[in-house]
Amino acid sequence: MKLVLRYFTSAVLAVVGAALAFAQAPSELLTLADAVRLALERNPEVLMAREQLEELKGKITEVRADAYPQVTMQGFGLRLRDPSILNSASFDRLPDEFRLALVPKGANLFDVGVTISQPLYTAGKVGIAIKLALEGQREKEAALEAVRQRVAFKVFQAFHDLLLAQANLEVVGETYRQREKHLEQARSRFALGVATETDVLRSQVNLANTEPERIRAANTLRLARAALNSLIVVDLDAPTVIEGKLDYRPWALPPAAELQAQALEVRAEILVGQRLVQEAKLLGSLARAENKLRVDMEGRYGYNVRDPKNLFHQDFTRWNITVNFKLPFYDGGRKKGQIVQADSRMRAAEQNLAQLVNNVKLEIKAASDDLQSSAEAIAAARLNVAQAEKVLTMMQANYQYGAATTLDVVDSQTALTLARNAEINATYQYQVAKGRLRLAAGMPILDGEAKR
């Protein structure tokens, strides 16, 4: 049994050691700011938002074109023979000499010209459409900024997930070393005849029980690294090494009212909601303009000839200017239905904006509360760690002189591990709550966040 346990322990240590060695392969450390910058440059979520903005810019150019003259050059060449005059009902009444002269023959016809069309009056439809497109651009710009902030926070959280996994692995490793040291003490005392074999076996079992924890901690570390690699768009198995430590860095919390006021002014999601309301209003104006008068002008200038050599000859010019107007009189209620839809969209957009405002206020409150409770948890956890370290030191000394049992030492080791994990988790929760609060208030996730 002892031999099997020793082989199992050695195998697990070899696997974990190989994984850690692989993780330490890169020579360049990745900072949090670098990770955010890489994600904002490469992440598909950001790139898709950028392309949507570029697409809308093209749409604006398209809409603006409706207000400008449209110039088209057209032409055709035709070869035909048309006997339709011979089929006329009164053809037989024509004089013989005239009928004999009317012999259908093949003929050519060439036409070339330039057409210009220009809207003269659209009841503001073109202007409204341009304003609508511009509002859409502002909405997409705000949406892009919202995506950038969300991705930055995802990287911030993934980075701290990796820091947490590293810290947890260090705690498990320290517990392993403590139990390994205690096993050596138990064996030494057993060899001197002042401890029983039960102490040695108990110490071996406690040491072996640490192995699953080490395996889980190492696996959590690999998964956290893969999650960060996914956000910065590198190979999931890339041995990314980050720079930093899970430290408690207190932040002077601004008043909630101040954070809420700032968020309502700069939060990208709020700006998107405001743009959607404006778009809905413009859509209503556009629907109402459909019932109004529209006047368009079209002009054409060109040449119409049978012989190509007469092209561009002044005698064969043909031109016309047409002014068209359109005033909808009755459409069965179609335009009225469009107006009802537009008004409903506007009211829905206003309700959506109100919901966004409430959500932002709730996010700020929740993040503020989490930040304060995490700070209190850190203070309590640090006191527990200090006490647990003192108890462990005392138990180890007492065991050395036979005044404590193996169970006493193991209990104190477990208590210290729990206290350290509590401190680490509270620190992690504090840092993440800080990032969430910055995100909710529309502030940069990092001080000096990576620029565009």
Short mmCIF file of C-alpha atoms in Angstrom, two decimals:
data_model
loop_
_atom_site.label_atom_id
_atom_site.label_comp_id
_atom_site.label_asym_id
_atom_site.label_seq_id
_atom_site.Cartn_x
_atom_site.Cartn_y
_atom_site.Cartn_z
CA MET A 1 0.00 0.00 0.00
CA LYS A 2 2.80 2.41 0.87
CA LEU A 3 4.61 1.62 -2.38
CA VAL A 4 1.47 2.18 -4.48
CA LEU A 5 0.80 5.46 -2.69
CA ARG A 6 4.37 6.60 -3.29
CA TYR A 7 4.16 5.79 -7.03
CA PHE A 8 0.81 7.56 -7.31
CA THR A 9 2.20 10.64 -5.59
CA SER A 10 5.29 10.72 -7.82
CA ALA A 11 3.20 10.37 -10.99
CA VAL A 12 0.86 13.19 -10.02
CA LEU A 13 3.77 15.45 -9.11
CA ALA A 14 5.39 14.72 -12.47
CA VAL A 15 2.19 15.64 -14.37
CA VAL A 16 1.64 18.82 -12.39
CA GLY A 17 5.30 19.76 -12.66
CA ALA A 18 5.29 19.26 -16.42
CA ALA A 19 2.16 21.41 -16.76
CA LEU A 20 3.70 24.18 -14.68
CA ALA A 21 6.96 23.98 -16.61
CA PHE A 22 5.03 24.31 -19.87
CA ALA A 23 3.15 27.29 -18.46
CA GLN A 24 6.39 29.08 -17.66
CA ALA A 25 7.79 28.68 -21.19
CA PRO A 26 7.32 32.23 -22.57
CA SER A 27 9.99 34.77 -21.79
CA GLU A 28 7.74 37.84 -22.10
CA LEU A 29 5.25 38.64 -19.35
CA LEU A 30 1.76 39.85 -20.24
CA THR A 31 0.47 42.78 -18.21
CA LEU A 32 -3.20 43.52 -17.68
CA ALA A 33 -2.96 46.66 -19.83
CA ASP A 34 -1.33 44.64 -22.63
CA ALA A 35 -4.05 42.01 -22.42
CA VAL A 36 -6.78 44.67 -22.70
CA ARG A 37 -5.00 46.29 -25.64
CA LEU A 38 -4.64 42.98 -27.49
CA ALA A 39 -8.30 42.12 -26.93
CA LEU A 40 -9.47 45.50 -28.22
CA GLU A 41 -7.32 45.01 -31.32
CA ARG A 42 -8.18 41.37 -32.07
CA ASN A 43 -11.37 40.26 -30.34
CA PRO A 44 -14.08 39.34 -32.88
CA GLU A 45 -16.77 41.02 -30.80
CA VAL A 46 -14.98 44.38 -31.16
CA LEU A 47 -14.14 43.81 -34.82
CA MET A 48 -17.77 42.98 -35.66
CA ALA A 49 -18.96 46.17 -33.95
CA ARG A 50 -16.43 48.17 -35.96
CA GLU A 51 -17.60 46.61 -39.22
CA GLN A 52 -21.22 47.38 -38.36
CA LEU A 53 -20.20 51.01 -37.89
CA GLU A 54 -18.38 51.02 -41.24
CA GLU A 55 -21.44 49.48 -42.89
CA LEU A 56 -23.62 52.26 -41.52
CA LYS A 57 -21.22 54.90 -42.81
CA GLY A 58 -21.74 53.42 -46.26
CA LYS A 59 -25.50 53.57 -45.70
CA ILE A 60 -25.22 57.29 -44.88
CA THR A 61 -23.41 57.89 -48.17
CA GLU A 62 -26.17 55.97 -49.96
CA VAL A 63 -28.97 57.97 -48.30
CA ARG A 64 -27.27 61.30 -48.99
CA ALA A 65 -27.13 60.38 -52.66
CA ASP A 66 -30.94 60.71 -52.85
CA ALA A 67 -30.59 64.48 -52.42
CA TYR A 68 -28.09 64.87 -55.29
CA PRO A 69 -28.67 64.77 -59.06
CA GLN A 70 -28.55 61.32 -60.62
CA VAL A 71 -26.78 61.33 -64.00
CA THR A 72 -27.14 58.36 -66.34
CA MET A 73 -25.81 57.83 -69.86
CA GLN A 74 -27.89 55.53 -72.02
CA GLY A 75 -27.77 54.37 -75.58
CA PHE A 76 -28.86 51.63 -77.93
CA GLY A 77 -28.42 50.39 -81.47
CA LEU A 78 -31.35 48.76 -83.28
CA ARG A 79 -31.74 46.89 -86.59
CA LEU A 80 -35.36 46.19 -87.57
CA ARG A 81 -37.82 45.56 -90.38
CA ASP A 82 -41.39 46.56 -89.54
CA PRO A 83 -44.22 45.50 -91.98
CA SER A 84 -46.97 46.84 -89.76
CA ILE A 85 -48.07 49.46 -92.32
CA LEU A 86 -48.88 46.71 -94.79
CA ASN A 87 -51.28 45.25 -92.25
CA SER A 88 -53.22 48.47 -91.88
CA ALA A 89 -56.98 48.08 -92.51
CA SER A 90 -57.00 51.05 -94.89
CA PHE A 91 -53.81 50.13 -96.77
CA ASP A 92 -55.78 48.87 -99.84
CA ARG A 93 -57.42 52.27 -100.29
CA LEU A 94 -54.08 53.99 -100.93
CA PRO A 95 -53.19 54.90 -104.54
CA ASP A 96 -51.29 52.17 -106.36
CA GLU A 97 -48.17 54.24 -106.88
CA PHE A 98 -48.07 55.01 -103.14
CA ARG A 99 -48.70 51.42 -102.10
CA LEU A 100 -45.97 50.14 -104.40
CA ALA A 101 -43.53 52.60 -102.86
CA LEU A 102 -44.22 51.38 -99.34
CA VAL A 103 -41.96 48.36 -99.33
CA PRO A 104 -40.70 47.49 -95.81
CA LYS A 105 -36.94 47.32 -95.60
CA GLY A 106 -34.45 46.66 -92.84
CA ALA A 107 -33.28 49.85 -91.15
CA ASN A 108 -30.89 50.95 -88.39
CA LEU A 109 -31.70 53.17 -85.46
CA PHE A 110 -29.15 54.56 -83.02
CA ASP A 111 -29.89 56.55 -79.88
CA VAL A 112 -27.52 57.97 -77.27
CA GLY A 113 -28.18 60.47 -74.52
CA VAL A 114 -27.70 61.64 -70.94
CA THR A 115 -30.51 61.62 -68.39
CA ILE A 116 -30.48 63.80 -65.27
CA SER A 117 -33.00 63.39 -62.45
CA GLN A 118 -33.29 65.63 -59.41
CA PRO A 119 -35.83 65.66 -56.56
CA LEU A 120 -37.26 69.17 -56.21
CA TYR A 121 -39.49 68.72 -53.19
CA THR A 122 -39.88 65.68 -50.90
CA ALA A 123 -41.64 67.21 -47.87
CA GLY A 124 -38.42 66.72 -45.92
CA LYS A 125 -38.17 62.96 -46.51
CA VAL A 126 -34.62 63.08 -47.81
CA GLY A 127 -33.46 65.32 -44.96
CA ILE A 128 -35.16 63.11 -42.39
CA ALA A 129 -33.57 60.01 -43.91
CA ILE A 130 -30.13 61.62 -43.67
CA LYS A 131 -30.74 62.60 -40.03
CA LEU A 132 -31.94 59.06 -39.35
CA ALA A 133 -28.77 57.62 -40.86
CA LEU A 134 -26.62 59.99 -38.81
CA GLU A 135 -28.46 58.98 -35.63
CA GLY A 136 -27.81 55.38 -36.60
CA GLN A 137 -24.12 56.15 -36.92
CA ARG A 138 -24.03 57.73 -33.46
CA GLU A 139 -25.86 54.70 -32.10
CA LYS A 140 -23.31 52.32 -33.64
CA GLU A 141 -20.45 54.46 -32.30
CA ALA A 142 -21.93 54.23 -28.81
CA ALA A 143 -22.55 50.50 -29.31
CA LEU A 144 -18.92 50.04 -30.33
CA GLU A 145 -17.78 51.81 -27.17
CA ALA A 146 -20.12 49.62 -25.12
CA VAL A 147 -18.60 46.51 -26.71
CA ARG A 148 -15.09 47.81 -26.02
CA GLN A 149 -15.94 48.35 -22.36
CA ARG A 150 -17.52 44.91 -22.01
CA VAL A 151 -14.55 43.21 -23.64
CA ALA A 152 -12.14 45.19 -21.47
CA PHE A 153 -14.04 44.04 -18.37
CA LYS A 154 -14.06 40.43 -19.60
CA VAL A 155 -10.27 40.59 -19.97
CA PHE A 156 -10.00 42.26 -16.55
CA GLN A 157 -12.01 39.46 -14.96
CA ALA A 158 -10.25 36.67 -16.88
CA PHE A 159 -6.89 38.14 -15.89
CA HIS A 160 -7.90 38.13 -12.23
CA ASP A 161 -9.34 34.63 -12.62
CA LEU A 162 -5.86 33.55 -13.66
CA LEU A 163 -4.30 35.42 -10.73
CA LEU A 164 -6.78 33.71 -8.41
CA ALA A 165 -5.98 30.29 -9.86
CA GLN A 166 -2.25 30.93 -9.41
CA ALA A 167 -2.77 32.06 -5.81
CA ASN A 168 -4.93 29.01 -5.03
CA LEU A 169 -2.28 26.72 -6.49
CA GLU A 170 0.35 28.39 -4.32
CA VAL A 171 -1.80 27.84 -1.20
CA VAL A 172 -2.29 24.17 -2.09
CA GLY A 173 1.44 23.85 -2.70
CA GLU A 174 2.22 25.43 0.69
CA THR A 175 -0.22 23.03 2.40
CA TYR A 176 1.47 20.13 0.64
CA ARG A 177 4.89 21.24 1.85
CA GLN A 178 3.59 21.61 5.41
CA ARG A 179 2.13 18.11 5.40
CA GLU A 180 5.24 16.72 3.81
CA LYS A 181 7.32 18.31 6.56
CA HIS A 182 4.99 16.89 9.21
CA LEU A 183 5.33 13.43 7.65
CA GLU A 184 9.12 13.71 8.04
CA GLN A 185 8.66 14.70 11.68
CA ALA A 186 6.32 11.76 12.28
CA ARG A 187 8.81 9.34 10.74
CA SER A 188 11.65 10.79 12.80
CA ARG A 189 9.64 10.51 16.03
CA PHE A 190 8.59 6.96 15.10
CA ALA A 191 12.23 6.04 14.51
CA LEU A 192 13.06 7.40 17.98
CA GLY A 193 10.22 5.40 19.49
CA VAL A 194 8.24 8.44 20.71
CA ALA A 195 5.46 8.20 18.10
CA THR A 196 3.29 5.38 16.86
CA GLU A 197 3.06 3.95 13.36
CA THR A 198 -0.49 5.31 13.29
CA ASP A 199 0.93 8.84 13.29
CA VAL A 200 3.09 8.02 10.28
CA LEU A 201 0.20 6.40 8.38
CA ARG A 202 -2.10 9.28 9.21
CA SER A 203 0.47 11.78 7.95
CA GLN A 204 0.91 9.81 4.72
CA VAL A 205 -2.86 9.75 4.13
CA ASN A 206 -3.13 13.49 4.78
CA LEU A 207 -0.32 14.15 2.33
CA ALA A 208 -1.95 11.93 -0.31
CA ASN A 209 -5.28 13.69 0.23
CA THR A 210 -3.62 16.90 -0.92
CA GLU A 211 -2.96 15.47 -4.39
CA PRO A 212 -6.53 15.80 -5.74
CA GLU A 213 -6.53 19.40 -4.56
CA ARG A 214 -3.29 20.05 -6.43
CA ILE A 215 -4.67 18.42 -9.57
CA ARG A 216 -7.87 20.47 -9.41
CA ALA A 217 -5.91 23.67 -8.78
CA ALA A 218 -3.59 22.96 -11.72
CA ASN A 219 -6.55 22.21 -13.99
CA THR A 220 -8.32 25.40 -12.90
CA LEU A 221 -5.14 27.30 -13.73
CA ARG A 222 -5.04 25.83 -17.25
CA LEU A 223 -8.70 26.65 -17.85
CA ALA A 224 -8.24 30.23 -16.62
CA ARG A 225 -5.26 30.66 -18.94
CA ALA A 226 -7.26 29.26 -21.87
CA ALA A 227 -10.11 31.69 -21.15
CA LEU A 228 -7.70 34.63 -21.22
CA ASN A 229 -6.06 33.31 -24.40
CA SER A 230 -9.49 33.15 -26.04
CA LEU A 231 -10.18 36.81 -25.26
CA ILE A 232 -6.83 38.05 -26.58
CA VAL A 233 -7.22 35.72 -29.60
CA VAL A 234 -4.20 33.45 -29.29
CA ASP A 235 -4.04 29.68 -29.29
CA LEU A 236 -5.99 28.31 -26.32
CA ASP A 237 -3.03 26.16 -25.29
CA ALA A 238 -0.52 29.01 -25.57
CA PRO A 239 1.62 29.12 -22.39
CA THR A 240 0.70 32.74 -21.58
CA VAL A 241 2.44 34.06 -18.48
CA ILE A 242 0.97 37.13 -16.83
CA GLU A 243 2.60 39.79 -14.71
CA GLY A 244 0.96 40.73 -11.46
CA LYS A 245 -0.26 39.45 -8.15
CA LEU A 246 -3.63 39.27 -6.48
CA ASP A 247 -3.13 42.20 -4.10
CA TYR A 248 -5.58 44.30 -2.15
CA ARG A 249 -5.46 47.83 -3.58
CA PRO A 250 -8.02 50.00 -1.74
CA TRP A 251 -10.02 52.45 -3.81
CA ALA A 252 -11.69 55.54 -2.39
CA LEU A 253 -15.33 54.88 -3.28
CA PRO A 254 -17.08 57.99 -4.69
CA PRO A 255 -20.65 58.71 -3.51
CA ALA A 256 -23.29 56.58 -5.24
CA ALA A 257 -25.22 59.66 -6.42
CA GLU A 258 -22.08 61.01 -8.09
CA LEU A 259 -21.41 57.67 -9.82
CA GLN A 260 -25.02 57.43 -11.01
CA ALA A 261 -25.00 60.97 -12.42
CA GLN A 262 -21.74 60.27 -14.25
CA ALA A 263 -23.05 56.98 -15.61
CA LEU A 264 -26.19 58.59 -17.02
CA GLU A 265 -24.02 61.08 -18.90
CA VAL A 266 -21.28 58.85 -20.31
CA ARG A 267 -22.41 55.22 -20.10
CA ALA A 268 -22.37 53.84 -23.64
CA GLU A 269 -25.53 51.77 -23.18
CA ILE A 270 -27.44 54.88 -22.08
CA LEU A 271 -26.21 56.74 -25.16
CA VAL A 272 -27.35 53.84 -27.34
CA GLY A 273 -30.79 54.00 -25.73
CA GLN A 274 -30.99 57.76 -26.32
CA ARG A 275 -30.02 57.33 -29.96
CA LEU A 276 -32.70 54.66 -30.39
CA VAL A 277 -35.32 57.09 -29.08
CA GLN A 278 -34.20 59.73 -31.57
CA GLU A 279 -34.24 57.19 -34.39
CA ALA A 280 -37.79 56.17 -33.48
CA LYS A 281 -38.91 59.81 -33.55
CA LEU A 282 -37.33 60.32 -36.98
CA LEU A 283 -38.98 57.16 -38.26
CA GLY A 284 -42.31 58.63 -37.18
CA SER A 285 -41.56 61.86 -39.05
CA LEU A 286 -40.53 59.84 -42.10
CA ALA A 287 -43.77 57.84 -42.01
CA ARG A 288 -45.83 61.06 -41.82
CA ALA A 289 -43.90 62.58 -44.74
CA GLU A 290 -44.99 59.69 -46.98
CA ASN A 291 -48.47 61.26 -47.18
CA LYS A 292 -47.17 64.57 -48.52
CA LEU A 293 -46.41 66.01 -51.93
CA ARG A 294 -43.30 64.97 -53.84
CA VAL A 295 -41.97 66.76 -56.95
CA ASP A 296 -39.21 65.41 -59.18
CA MET A 297 -37.59 66.72 -62.34
CA GLU A 298 -36.05 64.66 -65.09
CA GLY A 299 -34.23 65.91 -68.18
CA ARG A 300 -32.73 64.11 -71.17
CA TYR A 301 -30.45 65.27 -73.94
CA GLY A 302 -29.14 63.07 -76.76
CA TYR A 303 -29.12 62.08 -80.43
CA ASN A 304 -31.43 59.84 -82.45
CA VAL A 305 -30.18 58.79 -85.94
CA ARG A 306 -30.45 56.07 -88.56
CA ASP A 307 -26.96 56.57 -89.93
CA PRO A 308 -24.13 56.43 -87.33
CA LYS A 309 -22.27 59.22 -89.12
CA ASN A 310 -25.05 61.63 -88.07
CA LEU A 311 -24.41 61.00 -84.40
CA PHE A 312 -23.58 64.24 -82.58
CA HIS A 313 -24.97 66.25 -85.53
CA GLN A 314 -27.00 69.18 -84.30
CA ASP A 315 -29.97 68.44 -86.59
CA PHE A 316 -30.51 65.08 -84.88
CA THR A 317 -30.56 66.24 -81.27
CA ARG A 318 -33.44 65.22 -79.04
CA TRP A 319 -34.14 66.61 -75.59
CA ASN A 320 -36.94 66.87 -73.05
CA ILE A 321 -37.57 68.13 -69.53
CA THR A 322 -40.23 66.53 -67.34
CA VAL A 323 -41.55 67.66 -63.98
CA ASN A 324 -43.51 65.00 -62.09
CA PHE A 325 -45.50 65.39 -58.90
CA LYS A 326 -47.02 62.76 -56.67
CA LEU A 327 -49.58 63.43 -53.96
CA PRO A 328 -50.97 60.33 -52.20
CA PHE A 329 -54.74 60.54 -52.04
CA TYR A 330 -55.93 57.16 -50.77
CA ASP A 331 -53.86 54.06 -49.99
CA GLY A 332 -56.28 51.95 -48.00
CA GLY A 333 -54.75 53.00 -44.67
CA ARG A 334 -51.20 51.80 -45.39
CA LYS A 335 -49.55 55.06 -44.34
CA LYS A 336 -51.74 55.28 -41.25
CA GLY A 337 -50.55 51.82 -40.24
CA GLN A 338 -46.93 52.88 -40.73
CA ILE A 339 -47.48 55.89 -38.47
CA VAL A 340 -49.03 53.72 -35.76
CA GLN A 341 -46.04 51.36 -35.94
CA ALA A 342 -43.57 54.27 -35.75
CA ASP A 343 -45.31 55.76 -32.71
CA SER A 344 -45.30 52.37 -30.99
CA ARG A 345 -41.56 51.96 -31.70
CA MET A 346 -40.90 55.37 -30.16
CA ARG A 347 -42.79 54.53 -26.97
CA ALA A 348 -40.99 51.18 -26.75
CA ALA A 349 -37.63 52.93 -27.19
CA GLU A 350 -38.50 55.35 -24.38
CA GLN A 351 -39.41 52.46 -22.09
CA ASN A 352 -36.19 50.69 -23.05
CA LEU A 353 -34.21 53.82 -22.11
CA ALA A 354 -36.01 54.02 -18.76
CA GLN A 355 -35.17 50.37 -18.11
CA LEU A 356 -31.52 50.99 -18.99
CA VAL A 357 -31.38 53.86 -16.50
CA ASN A 358 -32.81 51.64 -13.75
CA ASN A 359 -30.39 48.82 -14.62
CA VAL A 360 -27.39 51.16 -14.47
CA LYS A 361 -28.44 52.47 -11.05
CA LEU A 362 -28.90 48.90 -9.80
CA GLU A 363 -25.51 47.82 -11.19
CA ILE A 364 -23.80 50.71 -9.40
CA LYS A 365 -25.53 49.91 -6.12
CA ALA A 366 -24.76 46.18 -6.34
CA ALA A 367 -21.10 46.78 -7.24
CA SER A 368 -20.72 49.37 -4.46
CA ASP A 369 -22.17 46.99 -1.88
CA ASP A 370 -19.95 44.15 -3.11
CA LEU A 371 -16.90 46.41 -2.93
CA GLN A 372 -17.61 47.42 0.67
CA SER A 373 -18.45 43.89 1.84
CA SER A 374 -15.32 42.50 0.15
CA ALA A 375 -13.15 45.09 1.93
CA GLU A 376 -14.64 44.04 5.26
CA ALA A 377 -14.14 40.36 4.38
CA ILE A 378 -10.47 41.03 3.59
CA ALA A 379 -9.89 42.63 6.97
CA ALA A 380 -11.53 39.70 8.77
CA ALA A 381 -9.67 37.13 6.64
CA ARG A 382 -6.30 38.74 7.34
CA LEU A 383 -6.92 38.52 11.08
CA ASN A 384 -7.90 34.86 10.70
CA VAL A 385 -4.74 34.12 8.69
CA ALA A 386 -2.54 35.66 11.38
CA GLN A 387 -4.26 33.66 14.09
CA ALA A 388 -4.18 30.43 12.07
CA GLU A 389 -0.46 30.85 11.36
CA LYS A 390 0.19 31.34 15.07
CA VAL A 391 -1.86 28.24 15.97
CA LEU A 392 -0.06 26.13 13.36
CA THR A 393 3.33 27.23 14.64
CA MET A 394 2.31 26.32 18.18
CA MET A 395 0.89 22.92 17.15
CA GLN A 396 4.01 22.04 15.17
CA ALA A 397 6.22 22.95 18.15
CA ASN A 398 3.97 21.03 20.56
CA TYR A 399 4.02 17.97 18.30
CA GLN A 400 7.81 18.07 18.21
CA TYR A 401 7.84 17.76 21.99
CA GLY A 402 4.93 15.31 22.18
CA ALA A 403 2.37 17.80 23.48
CA ALA A 404 0.11 17.63 20.40
CA THR A 405 -1.17 14.91 18.08
CA THR A 406 -1.08 14.56 14.32
CA LEU A 407 -4.77 15.44 14.23
CA ASP A 408 -4.01 18.71 16.04
CA VAL A 409 -1.38 19.61 13.43
CA VAL A 410 -3.60 18.60 10.48
CA ASP A 411 -6.53 20.59 11.89
CA SER A 412 -4.37 23.68 12.23
CA GLN A 413 -3.01 23.20 8.69
CA THR A 414 -6.54 22.92 7.32
CA ALA A 415 -7.65 26.00 9.27
CA LEU A 416 -4.73 27.99 7.84
CA THR A 417 -5.52 26.83 4.30
CA LEU A 418 -9.15 27.87 4.69
CA ALA A 419 -8.15 31.25 6.11
CA ARG A 420 -5.70 31.92 3.25
CA ASN A 421 -8.27 30.87 0.64
CA ALA A 422 -10.81 33.18 2.27
CA GLU A 423 -8.37 36.09 2.05
CA ILE A 424 -7.50 35.31 -1.55
CA ASN A 425 -11.15 34.99 -2.60
CA ALA A 426 -12.12 38.18 -0.78
CA THR A 427 -9.28 40.02 -2.52
CA TYR A 428 -10.41 38.63 -5.87
CA GLN A 429 -14.01 39.67 -5.18
CA TYR A 430 -12.85 43.17 -4.23
CA GLN A 431 -10.86 43.64 -7.44
CA VAL A 432 -13.67 42.30 -9.63
CA ALA A 433 -16.24 44.46 -7.82
CA LYS A 434 -13.99 47.45 -8.43
CA GLY A 435 -13.92 46.63 -12.15
CA ARG A 436 -17.70 46.11 -12.22
CA LEU A 437 -18.25 49.45 -10.52
CA ARG A 438 -15.99 51.23 -13.01
CA LEU A 439 -17.86 49.55 -15.85
CA ALA A 440 -21.27 50.46 -14.39
CA ALA A 441 -20.23 54.10 -13.93
CA GLY A 442 -18.86 54.38 -17.47
CA MET A 443 -15.29 54.81 -16.22
CA PRO A 444 -12.22 53.18 -17.80
CA ILE A 445 -11.77 49.68 -16.41
CA LEU A 446 -8.09 50.43 -15.90
CA ASP A 447 -6.26 53.59 -14.98
CA GLY A 448 -4.71 54.61 -18.29
CA GLU A 449 -6.74 52.03 -20.22
CA ALA A 450 -5.34 50.97 -23.60
CA LYS A 451 -6.30 53.50 -26.25
CA ARG A 452 -7.93 52.81 -29.56
#
